[in-house]
Structures are given as C-alpha cells and as structure tokens.
PDB file of C-alpha atoms in Angstrom:
ATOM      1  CA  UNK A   1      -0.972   1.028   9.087  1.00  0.00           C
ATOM      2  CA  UNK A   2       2.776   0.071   8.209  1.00  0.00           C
ATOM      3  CA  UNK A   3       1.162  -3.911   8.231  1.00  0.00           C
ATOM      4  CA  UNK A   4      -1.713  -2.615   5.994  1.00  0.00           C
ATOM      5  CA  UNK A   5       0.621  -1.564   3.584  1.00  0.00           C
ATOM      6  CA  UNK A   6       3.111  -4.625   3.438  1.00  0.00           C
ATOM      7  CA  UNK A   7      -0.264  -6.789   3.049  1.00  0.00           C
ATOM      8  CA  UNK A   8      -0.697  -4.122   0.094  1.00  0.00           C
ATOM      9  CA  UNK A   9       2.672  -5.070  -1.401  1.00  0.00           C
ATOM     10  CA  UNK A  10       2.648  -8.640  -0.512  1.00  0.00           C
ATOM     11  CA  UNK A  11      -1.026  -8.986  -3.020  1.00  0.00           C
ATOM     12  CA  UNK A  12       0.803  -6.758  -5.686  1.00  0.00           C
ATOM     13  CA  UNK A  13       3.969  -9.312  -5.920  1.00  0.00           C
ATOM     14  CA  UNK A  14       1.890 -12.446  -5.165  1.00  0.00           C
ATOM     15  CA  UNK A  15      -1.639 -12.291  -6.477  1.00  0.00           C
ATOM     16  CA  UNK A  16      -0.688 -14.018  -9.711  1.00  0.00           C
ATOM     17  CA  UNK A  17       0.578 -16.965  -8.076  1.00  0.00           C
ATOM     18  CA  UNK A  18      -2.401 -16.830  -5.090  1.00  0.00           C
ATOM     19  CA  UNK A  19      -4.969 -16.728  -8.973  1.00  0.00           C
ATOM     20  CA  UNK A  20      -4.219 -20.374  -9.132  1.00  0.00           C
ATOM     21  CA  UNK A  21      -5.689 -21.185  -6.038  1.00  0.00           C
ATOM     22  CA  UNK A  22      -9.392 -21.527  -5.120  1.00  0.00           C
ATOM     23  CA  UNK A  23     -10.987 -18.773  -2.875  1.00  0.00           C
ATOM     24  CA  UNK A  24     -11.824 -19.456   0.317  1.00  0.00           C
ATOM     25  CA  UNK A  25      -9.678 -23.152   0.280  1.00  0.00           C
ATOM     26  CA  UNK A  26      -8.690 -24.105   3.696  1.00  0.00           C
ATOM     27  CA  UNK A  27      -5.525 -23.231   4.728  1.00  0.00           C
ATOM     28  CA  UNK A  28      -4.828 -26.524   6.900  1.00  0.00           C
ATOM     29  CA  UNK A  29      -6.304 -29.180   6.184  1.00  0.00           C
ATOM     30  CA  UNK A  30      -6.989 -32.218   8.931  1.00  0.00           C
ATOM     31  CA  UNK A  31      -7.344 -35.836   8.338  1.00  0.00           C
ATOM     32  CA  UNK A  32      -7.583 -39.138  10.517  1.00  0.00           C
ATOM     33  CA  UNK A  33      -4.874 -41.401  10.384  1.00  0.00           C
ATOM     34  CA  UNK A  34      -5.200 -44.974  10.833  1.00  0.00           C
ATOM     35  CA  UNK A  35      -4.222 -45.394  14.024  1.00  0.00           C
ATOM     36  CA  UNK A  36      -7.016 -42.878  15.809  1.00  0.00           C
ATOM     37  CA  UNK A  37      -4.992 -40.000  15.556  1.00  0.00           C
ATOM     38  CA  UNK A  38      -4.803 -36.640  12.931  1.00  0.00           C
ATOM     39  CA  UNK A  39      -2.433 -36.230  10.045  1.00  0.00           C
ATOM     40  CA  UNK A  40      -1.641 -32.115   8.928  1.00  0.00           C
ATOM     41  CA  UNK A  41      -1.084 -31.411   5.890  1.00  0.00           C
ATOM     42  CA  UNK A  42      -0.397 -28.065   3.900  1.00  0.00           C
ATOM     43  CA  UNK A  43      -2.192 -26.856   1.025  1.00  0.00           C
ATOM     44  CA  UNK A  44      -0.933 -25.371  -2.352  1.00  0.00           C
ATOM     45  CA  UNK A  45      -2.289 -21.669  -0.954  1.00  0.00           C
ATOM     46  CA  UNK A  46       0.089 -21.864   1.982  1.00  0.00           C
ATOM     47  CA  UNK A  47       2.231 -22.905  -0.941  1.00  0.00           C
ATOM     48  CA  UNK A  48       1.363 -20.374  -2.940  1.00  0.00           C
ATOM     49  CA  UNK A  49       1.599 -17.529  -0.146  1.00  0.00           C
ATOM     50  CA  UNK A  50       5.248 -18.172   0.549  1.00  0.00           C
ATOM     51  CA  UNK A  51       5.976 -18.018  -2.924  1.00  0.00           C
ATOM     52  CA  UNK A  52       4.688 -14.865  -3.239  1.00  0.00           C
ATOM     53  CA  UNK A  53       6.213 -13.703   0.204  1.00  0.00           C
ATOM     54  CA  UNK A  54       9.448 -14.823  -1.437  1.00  0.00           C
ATOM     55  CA  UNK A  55       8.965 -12.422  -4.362  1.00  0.00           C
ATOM     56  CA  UNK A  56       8.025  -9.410  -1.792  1.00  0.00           C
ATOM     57  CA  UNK A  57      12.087  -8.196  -2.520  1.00  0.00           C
ATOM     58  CA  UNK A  58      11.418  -7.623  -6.331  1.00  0.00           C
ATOM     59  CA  UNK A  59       8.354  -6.255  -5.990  1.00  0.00           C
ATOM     60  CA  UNK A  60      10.063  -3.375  -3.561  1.00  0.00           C
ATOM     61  CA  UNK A  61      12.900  -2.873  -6.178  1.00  0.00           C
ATOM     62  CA  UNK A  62      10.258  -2.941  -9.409  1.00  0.00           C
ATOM     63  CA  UNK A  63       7.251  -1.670  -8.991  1.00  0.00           C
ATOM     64  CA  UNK A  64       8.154   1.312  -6.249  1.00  0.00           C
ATOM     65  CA  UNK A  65      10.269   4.619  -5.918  1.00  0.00           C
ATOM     66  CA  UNK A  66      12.928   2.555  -3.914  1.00  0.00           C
ATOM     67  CA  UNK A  67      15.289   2.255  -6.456  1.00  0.00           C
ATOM     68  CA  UNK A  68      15.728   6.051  -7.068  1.00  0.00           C
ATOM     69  CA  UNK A  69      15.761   6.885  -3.681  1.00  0.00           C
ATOM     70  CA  UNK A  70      18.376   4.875  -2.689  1.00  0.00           C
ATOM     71  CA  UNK A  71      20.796   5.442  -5.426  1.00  0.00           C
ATOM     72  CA  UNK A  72      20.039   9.603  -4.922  1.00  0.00           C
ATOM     73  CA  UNK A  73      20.917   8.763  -1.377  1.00  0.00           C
ATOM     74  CA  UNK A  74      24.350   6.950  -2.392  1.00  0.00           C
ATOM     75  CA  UNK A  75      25.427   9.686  -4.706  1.00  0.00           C
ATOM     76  CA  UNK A  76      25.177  11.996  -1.974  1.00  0.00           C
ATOM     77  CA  UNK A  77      27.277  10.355   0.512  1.00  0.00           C
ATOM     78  CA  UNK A  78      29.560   9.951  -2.100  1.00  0.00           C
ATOM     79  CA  UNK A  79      29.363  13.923  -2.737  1.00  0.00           C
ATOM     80  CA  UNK A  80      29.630  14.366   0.732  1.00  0.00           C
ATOM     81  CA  UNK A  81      33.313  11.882   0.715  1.00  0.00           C
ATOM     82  CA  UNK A  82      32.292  10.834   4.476  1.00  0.00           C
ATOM     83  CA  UNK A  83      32.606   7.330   3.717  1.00  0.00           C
ATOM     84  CA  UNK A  84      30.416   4.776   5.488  1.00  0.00           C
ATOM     85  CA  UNK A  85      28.526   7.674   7.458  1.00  0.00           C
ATOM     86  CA  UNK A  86      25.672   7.345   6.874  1.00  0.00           C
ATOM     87  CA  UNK A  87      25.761   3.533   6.942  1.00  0.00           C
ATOM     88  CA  UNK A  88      24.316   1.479   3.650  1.00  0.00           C
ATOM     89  CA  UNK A  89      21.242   0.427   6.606  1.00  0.00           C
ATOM     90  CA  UNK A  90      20.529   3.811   7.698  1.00  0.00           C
ATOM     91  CA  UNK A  91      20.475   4.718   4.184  1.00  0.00           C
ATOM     92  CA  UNK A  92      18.266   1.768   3.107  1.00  0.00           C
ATOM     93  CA  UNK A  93      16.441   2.453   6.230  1.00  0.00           C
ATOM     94  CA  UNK A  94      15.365   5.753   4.982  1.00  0.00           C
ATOM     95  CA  UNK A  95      14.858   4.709   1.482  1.00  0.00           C
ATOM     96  CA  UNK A  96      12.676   2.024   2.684  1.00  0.00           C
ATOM     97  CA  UNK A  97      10.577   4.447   4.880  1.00  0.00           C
ATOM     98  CA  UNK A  98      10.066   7.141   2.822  1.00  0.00           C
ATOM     99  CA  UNK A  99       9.064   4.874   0.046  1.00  0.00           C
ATOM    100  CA  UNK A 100       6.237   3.778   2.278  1.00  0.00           C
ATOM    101  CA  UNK A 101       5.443   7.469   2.792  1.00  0.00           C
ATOM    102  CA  UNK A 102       5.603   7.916  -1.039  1.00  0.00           C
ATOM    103  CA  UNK A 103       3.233   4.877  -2.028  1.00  0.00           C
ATOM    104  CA  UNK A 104       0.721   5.276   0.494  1.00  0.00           C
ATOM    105  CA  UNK A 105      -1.888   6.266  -1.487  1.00  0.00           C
ATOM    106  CA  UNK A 106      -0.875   3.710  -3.769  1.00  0.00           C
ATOM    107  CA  UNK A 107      -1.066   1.083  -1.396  1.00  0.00           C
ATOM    108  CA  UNK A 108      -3.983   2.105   0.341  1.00  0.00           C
ATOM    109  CA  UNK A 109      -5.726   2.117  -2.594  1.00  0.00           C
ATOM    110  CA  UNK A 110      -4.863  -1.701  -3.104  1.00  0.00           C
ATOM    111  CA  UNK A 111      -5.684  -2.561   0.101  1.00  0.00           C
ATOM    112  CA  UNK A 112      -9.011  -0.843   0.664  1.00  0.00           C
ATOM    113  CA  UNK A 113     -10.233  -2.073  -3.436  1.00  0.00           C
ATOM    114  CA  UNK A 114      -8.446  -5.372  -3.453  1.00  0.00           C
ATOM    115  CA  UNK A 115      -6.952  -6.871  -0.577  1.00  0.00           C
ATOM    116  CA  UNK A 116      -9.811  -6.091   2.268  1.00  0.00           C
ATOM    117  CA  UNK A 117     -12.439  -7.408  -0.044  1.00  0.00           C
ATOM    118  CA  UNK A 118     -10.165 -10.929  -1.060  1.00  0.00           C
ATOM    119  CA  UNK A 119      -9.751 -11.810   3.058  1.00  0.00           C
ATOM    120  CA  UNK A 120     -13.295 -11.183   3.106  1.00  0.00           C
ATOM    121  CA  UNK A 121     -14.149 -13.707   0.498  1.00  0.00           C
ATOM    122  CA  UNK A 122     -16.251 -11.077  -1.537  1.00  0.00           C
ATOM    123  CA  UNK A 123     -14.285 -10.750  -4.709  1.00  0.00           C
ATOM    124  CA  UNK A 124     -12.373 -13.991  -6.096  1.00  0.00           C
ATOM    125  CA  UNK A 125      -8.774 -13.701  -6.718  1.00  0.00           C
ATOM    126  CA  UNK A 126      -8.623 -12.599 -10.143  1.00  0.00           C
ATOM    127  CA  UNK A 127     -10.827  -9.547  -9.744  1.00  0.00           C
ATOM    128  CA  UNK A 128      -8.620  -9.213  -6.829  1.00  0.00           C
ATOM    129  CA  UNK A 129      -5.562  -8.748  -8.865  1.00  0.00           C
ATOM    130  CA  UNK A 130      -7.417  -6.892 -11.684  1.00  0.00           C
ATOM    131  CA  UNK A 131      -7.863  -4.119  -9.092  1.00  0.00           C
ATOM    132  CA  UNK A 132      -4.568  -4.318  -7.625  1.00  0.00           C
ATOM    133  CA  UNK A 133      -2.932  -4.117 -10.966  1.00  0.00           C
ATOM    134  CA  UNK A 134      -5.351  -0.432 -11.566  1.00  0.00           C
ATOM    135  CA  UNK A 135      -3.475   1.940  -9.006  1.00  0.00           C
ATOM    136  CA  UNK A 136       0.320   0.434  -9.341  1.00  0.00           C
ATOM    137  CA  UNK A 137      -0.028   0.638 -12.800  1.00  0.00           C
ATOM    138  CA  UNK A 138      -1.121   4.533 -12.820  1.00  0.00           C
ATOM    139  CA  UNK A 139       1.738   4.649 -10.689  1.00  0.00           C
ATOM    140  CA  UNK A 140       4.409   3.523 -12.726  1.00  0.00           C
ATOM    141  CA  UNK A 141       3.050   4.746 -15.389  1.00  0.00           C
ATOM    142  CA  UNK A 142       3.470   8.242 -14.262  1.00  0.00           C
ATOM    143  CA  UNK A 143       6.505   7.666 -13.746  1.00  0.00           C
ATOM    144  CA  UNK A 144       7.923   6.214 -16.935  1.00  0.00           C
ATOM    145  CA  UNK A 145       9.101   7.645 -20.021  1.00  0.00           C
ATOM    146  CA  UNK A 146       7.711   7.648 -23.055  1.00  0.00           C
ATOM    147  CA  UNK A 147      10.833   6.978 -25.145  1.00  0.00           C
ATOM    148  CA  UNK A 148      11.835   4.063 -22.582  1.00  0.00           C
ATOM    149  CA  UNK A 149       8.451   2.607 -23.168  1.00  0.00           C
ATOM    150  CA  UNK A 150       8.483   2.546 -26.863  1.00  0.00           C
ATOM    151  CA  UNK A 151      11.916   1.167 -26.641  1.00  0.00           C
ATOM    152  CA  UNK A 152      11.456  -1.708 -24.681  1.00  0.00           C
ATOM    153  CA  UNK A 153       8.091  -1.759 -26.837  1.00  0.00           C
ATOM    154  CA  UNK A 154      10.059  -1.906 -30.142  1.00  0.00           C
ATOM    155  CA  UNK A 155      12.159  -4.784 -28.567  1.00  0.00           C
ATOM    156  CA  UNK A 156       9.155  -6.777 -28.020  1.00  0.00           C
ATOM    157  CA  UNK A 157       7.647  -6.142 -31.129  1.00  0.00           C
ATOM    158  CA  UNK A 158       4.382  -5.494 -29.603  1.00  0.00           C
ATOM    159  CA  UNK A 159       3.351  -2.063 -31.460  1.00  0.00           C
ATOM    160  CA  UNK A 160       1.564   0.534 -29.734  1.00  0.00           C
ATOM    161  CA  UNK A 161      -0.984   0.582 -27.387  1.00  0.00           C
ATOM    162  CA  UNK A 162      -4.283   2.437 -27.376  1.00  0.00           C
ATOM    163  CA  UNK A 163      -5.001   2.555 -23.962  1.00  0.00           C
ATOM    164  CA  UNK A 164      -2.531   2.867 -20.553  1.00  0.00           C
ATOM    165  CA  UNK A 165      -4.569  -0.380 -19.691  1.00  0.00           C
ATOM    166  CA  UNK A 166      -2.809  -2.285 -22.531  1.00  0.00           C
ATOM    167  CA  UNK A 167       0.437  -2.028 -21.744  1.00  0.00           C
ATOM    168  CA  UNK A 168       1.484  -5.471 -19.812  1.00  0.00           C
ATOM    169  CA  UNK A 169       3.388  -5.571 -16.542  1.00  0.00           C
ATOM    170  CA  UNK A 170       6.460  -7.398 -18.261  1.00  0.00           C
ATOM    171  CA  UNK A 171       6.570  -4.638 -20.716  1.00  0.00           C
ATOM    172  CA  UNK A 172       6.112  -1.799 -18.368  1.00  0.00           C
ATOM    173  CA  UNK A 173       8.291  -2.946 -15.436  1.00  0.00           C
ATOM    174  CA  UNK A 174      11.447  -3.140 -16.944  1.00  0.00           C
ATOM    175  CA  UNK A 175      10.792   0.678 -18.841  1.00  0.00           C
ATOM    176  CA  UNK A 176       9.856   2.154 -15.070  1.00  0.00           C
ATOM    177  CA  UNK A 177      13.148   0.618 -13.484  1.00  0.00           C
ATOM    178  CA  UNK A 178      15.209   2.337 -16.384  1.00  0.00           C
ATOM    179  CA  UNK A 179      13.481   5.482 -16.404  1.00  0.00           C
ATOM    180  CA  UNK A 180      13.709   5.933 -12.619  1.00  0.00           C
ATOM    181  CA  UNK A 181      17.499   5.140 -12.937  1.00  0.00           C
ATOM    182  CA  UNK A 182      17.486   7.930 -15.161  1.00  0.00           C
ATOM    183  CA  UNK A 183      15.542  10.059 -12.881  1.00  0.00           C
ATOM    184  CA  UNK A 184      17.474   8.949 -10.389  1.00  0.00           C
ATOM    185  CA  UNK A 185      21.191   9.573 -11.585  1.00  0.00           C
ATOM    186  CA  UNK A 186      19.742  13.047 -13.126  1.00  0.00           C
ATOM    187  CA  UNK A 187      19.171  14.121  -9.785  1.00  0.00           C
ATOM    188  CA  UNK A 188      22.085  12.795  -8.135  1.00  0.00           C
ATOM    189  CA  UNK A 189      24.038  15.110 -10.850  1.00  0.00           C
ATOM    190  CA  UNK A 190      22.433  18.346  -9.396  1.00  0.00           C
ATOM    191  CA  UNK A 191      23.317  17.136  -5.686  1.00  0.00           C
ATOM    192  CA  UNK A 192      26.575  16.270  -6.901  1.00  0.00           C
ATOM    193  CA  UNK A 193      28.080  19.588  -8.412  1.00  0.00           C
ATOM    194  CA  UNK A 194      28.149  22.252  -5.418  1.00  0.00           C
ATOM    195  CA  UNK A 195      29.921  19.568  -3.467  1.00  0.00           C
ATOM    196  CA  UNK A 196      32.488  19.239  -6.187  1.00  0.00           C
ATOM    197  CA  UNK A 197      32.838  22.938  -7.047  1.00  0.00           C
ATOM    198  CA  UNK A 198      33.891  23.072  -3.168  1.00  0.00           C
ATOM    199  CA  UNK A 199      36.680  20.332  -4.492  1.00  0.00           C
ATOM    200  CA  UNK A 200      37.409  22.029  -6.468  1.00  0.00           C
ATOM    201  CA  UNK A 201      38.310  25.619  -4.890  1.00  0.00           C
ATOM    202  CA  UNK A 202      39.818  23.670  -2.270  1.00  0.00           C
ATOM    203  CA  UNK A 203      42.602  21.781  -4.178  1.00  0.00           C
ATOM    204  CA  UNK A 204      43.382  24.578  -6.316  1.00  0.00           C
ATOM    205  CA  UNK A 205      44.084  26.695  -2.736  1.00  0.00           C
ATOM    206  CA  UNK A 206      46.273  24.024  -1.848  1.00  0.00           C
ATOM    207  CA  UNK A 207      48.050  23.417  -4.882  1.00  0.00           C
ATOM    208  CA  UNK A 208      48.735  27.593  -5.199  1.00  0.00           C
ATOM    209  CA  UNK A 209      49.761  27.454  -1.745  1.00  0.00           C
ATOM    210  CA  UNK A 210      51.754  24.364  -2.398  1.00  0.00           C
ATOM    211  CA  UNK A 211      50.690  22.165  -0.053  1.00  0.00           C
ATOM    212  CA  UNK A 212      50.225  19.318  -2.916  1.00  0.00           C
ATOM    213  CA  UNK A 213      50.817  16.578  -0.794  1.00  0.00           C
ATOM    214  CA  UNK A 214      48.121  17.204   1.375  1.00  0.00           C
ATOM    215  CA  UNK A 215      44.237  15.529   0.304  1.00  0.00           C
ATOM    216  CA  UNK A 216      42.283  17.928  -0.459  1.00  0.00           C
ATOM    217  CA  UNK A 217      39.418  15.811   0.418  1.00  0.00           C
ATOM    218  CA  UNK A 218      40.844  16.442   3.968  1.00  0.00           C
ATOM    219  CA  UNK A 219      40.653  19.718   4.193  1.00  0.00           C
ATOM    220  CA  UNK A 220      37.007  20.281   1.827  1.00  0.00           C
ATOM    221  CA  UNK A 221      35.349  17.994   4.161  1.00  0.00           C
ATOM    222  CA  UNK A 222      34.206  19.869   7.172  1.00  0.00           C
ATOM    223  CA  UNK A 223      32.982  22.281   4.286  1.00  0.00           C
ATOM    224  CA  UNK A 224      30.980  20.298   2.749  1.00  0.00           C
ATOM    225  CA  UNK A 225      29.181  19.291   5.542  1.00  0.00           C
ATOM    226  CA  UNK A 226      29.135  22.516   6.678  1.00  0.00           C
ATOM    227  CA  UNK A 227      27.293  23.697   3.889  1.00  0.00           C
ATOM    228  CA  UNK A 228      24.859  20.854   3.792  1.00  0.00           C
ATOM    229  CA  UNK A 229      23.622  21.482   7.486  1.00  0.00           C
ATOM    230  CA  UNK A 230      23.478  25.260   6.570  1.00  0.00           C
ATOM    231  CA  UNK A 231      21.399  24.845   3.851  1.00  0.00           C
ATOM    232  CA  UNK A 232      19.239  21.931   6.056  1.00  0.00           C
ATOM    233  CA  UNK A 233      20.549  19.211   3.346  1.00  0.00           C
ATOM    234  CA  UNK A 234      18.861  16.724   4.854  1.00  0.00           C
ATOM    235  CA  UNK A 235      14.935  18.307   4.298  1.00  0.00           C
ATOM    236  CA  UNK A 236      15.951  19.252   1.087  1.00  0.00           C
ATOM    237  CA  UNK A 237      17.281  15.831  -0.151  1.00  0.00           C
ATOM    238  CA  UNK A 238      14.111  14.265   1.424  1.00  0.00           C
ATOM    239  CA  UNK A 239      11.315  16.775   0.192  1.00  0.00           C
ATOM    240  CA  UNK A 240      12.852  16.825  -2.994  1.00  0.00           C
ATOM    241  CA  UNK A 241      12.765  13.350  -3.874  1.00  0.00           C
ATOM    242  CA  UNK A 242       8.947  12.928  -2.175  1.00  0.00           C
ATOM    243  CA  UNK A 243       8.056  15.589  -4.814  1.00  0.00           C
ATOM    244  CA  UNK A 244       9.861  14.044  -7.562  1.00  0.00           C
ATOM    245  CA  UNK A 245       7.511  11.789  -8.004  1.00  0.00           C
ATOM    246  CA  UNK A 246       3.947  12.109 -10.327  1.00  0.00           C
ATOM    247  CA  UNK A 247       0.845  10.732  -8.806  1.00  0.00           C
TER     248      UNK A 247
END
C-alpha cells in the first residue's frame, strides 16, 4: 500500500514532465556496435522519470497536509520547552506518516484513475495527468481560503474563475501553502496557551516566594508534561489535526 501511494505522489509531481514523452517508449534501448557487441543507451523517459523523482520533495511540501502538520508539531514541543525531545526525525517521522494516513483517499484515487491505467498503457499520459490533477485539486481546494485565493488571484491579474476546474495549479499552490500556514499557526496558538498559562502561575509562585533566580521553565516542566499525558496529549494532537482537514 505505502508503495501504491508514493507511485501516487511520484505521477502527481512528475506527470507534466513524463507528458513529453511517448507512451509506451522503451525504457532501454539496445543497439549493435561495430565491433559485434551491444551499446545501452537511456532514453528521455528514464530522463524524464528522475526528473520528476527529483521533484517528489516539493510535491510533499505543496500539494499535501505536511506542512501544517509539522509546524503544529514544532509549536508544541516548543510549548512543551523539552528541547530536542521529540527529535526534528521523530517529528518529521510522524508528520510524514500521518500525512499518508490523511491523503489516502486522495492518493488512492490517483492511483486506481490515473496511475494503474498509464503502466497499463490504456490511457496516454495526458489523460493520465488530467485525472491526477481531479482529486489533488478537490483536495487543496478544500483546503484553501477564499481570500488567499483571490489574493494571489489579484496578483496575477487573472480575474475570477467560474468553475473550481479553472483555477491553475501555479495559482492555487502557492494560496494552499499560505492558507495551511495559517491553519497551521492558528492551531498551534490553541496548543500553545494552557502550556503558557502553566508559565505563567509558575514564575509568578517563584517570584512571590522569591526564588527569582531560579528558571521557571525548570520547575513548570514536569507540569507540563504532566498535564499533557493526563489529558492523552498525544491522541489529541494527532486526531485533531487528521480532522482538521476538509475532504
């Protein structure tokens, strides 16, 4: 399944670039040399599939809920002031996974409408793209606001569009990155305050008590994470942001 789904996001970041090249041309092709033997050579789709392989990074950070994720994630072990615990790769880890969990249906979709048929040889690339383009732009879609995409609409000068289906994938992926850091840094704001009321309470204790040279980030600590396995922070945090998103 998890290689179903990184085919899924490889076609969505490299179908424009695979377009160019003829369905069904040989990967490999083999030629005699003079001498009796065979000479290899690559083609431009071997060519054209590492480019898009090498684009597979951007299309994780643009066109998925990655981004939010991950910076919700941040803020709260910033909240939490343990440092580098979690580390940034457990915390990417999790972003990474639960992004998979997230776009799923997304990807499935692209797989089972565009990708399956375009190994097959039944649909040529274009339509290929055409119908990976239908679910990831629902997707994002969903997710974007309205303001951000008349905004980056307005820059463009493009007008307005009738139709979701109308709005191009240079116009909507740079709204959908700034509305889910939006999104993003709205929700890290809720997770943020009870940790900092606890701050709070705690240096104002201390400073009453006058113990001022002591960190109060010391002491509010075991509190704080206290509180967050008390309240299960962790299934919170995670079903929160899963549900966050519009599909």
């Amino acid at each position: 399944m998890t290689f179903r789904l990184l085919l899924a996001l490889l076609l969505c970041a490299g179908l424009p670039s695979l377009a160019t090249a003829a369905p069904g041309f040989a990967a490999l092709t083999v030629e005699p040399a003079a001498n009796g033997g065979e000479t290899y050579s690559v083609t431009l789709q071997v060519l054209a599939f590492m480019t898009a392989l090498s684009l597979l990074p951007a299309a994780l950070l643009m066109m998925t809920s990655f981004v939010r994720i991950l910076i919700v994630l941040g803020i709260l072990r910033q909240a939490l002031g343990t440092q580098a615990s979690p580390s940034n790769q457990v915390l990417i880890g999790l972003a990474l996974f639960l992004s998979l969990f997230i776009m799923m249906p997304v990807l499935d979709q692209v797989y089972d409408d565009a990708l399956s048929p375009y190994l097959d040889e039944e649909i040529p690339a274009q339509v290929a793209l055409e119908k990976a383009a239908a679910p990831l732009r629902g997707f994002m879609l969903a997710q974007t606001r309205d303001e951000d995409l008349m905004m980056f609409s307005d820059i463009a000068r493009a007008g307005e569009f009738e139709t979701p289906d109308d709005v191009p994938f240079t116009l909507l992926m740079p709204a959908f990155v700034t509305s889910e850091l939006k999104t993003a840094f709205q929700i890290g704001f809720m997770v943020l305050i009870p940790f900092l009321v606890i701050d709070l309470v705690v240096a104002t204790l201390l400073m009453s008590m006058g113990m001022m040279m002591l960190s109060p980030m010391i002491i509010s600590l075991p509190f704080k994470i206290m509180l967050f396995v008390l309240i299960d922070g962790w299934s919170l945090i995670m079903g929160t942001l899963a549900a966050s998103f519009v599909v």
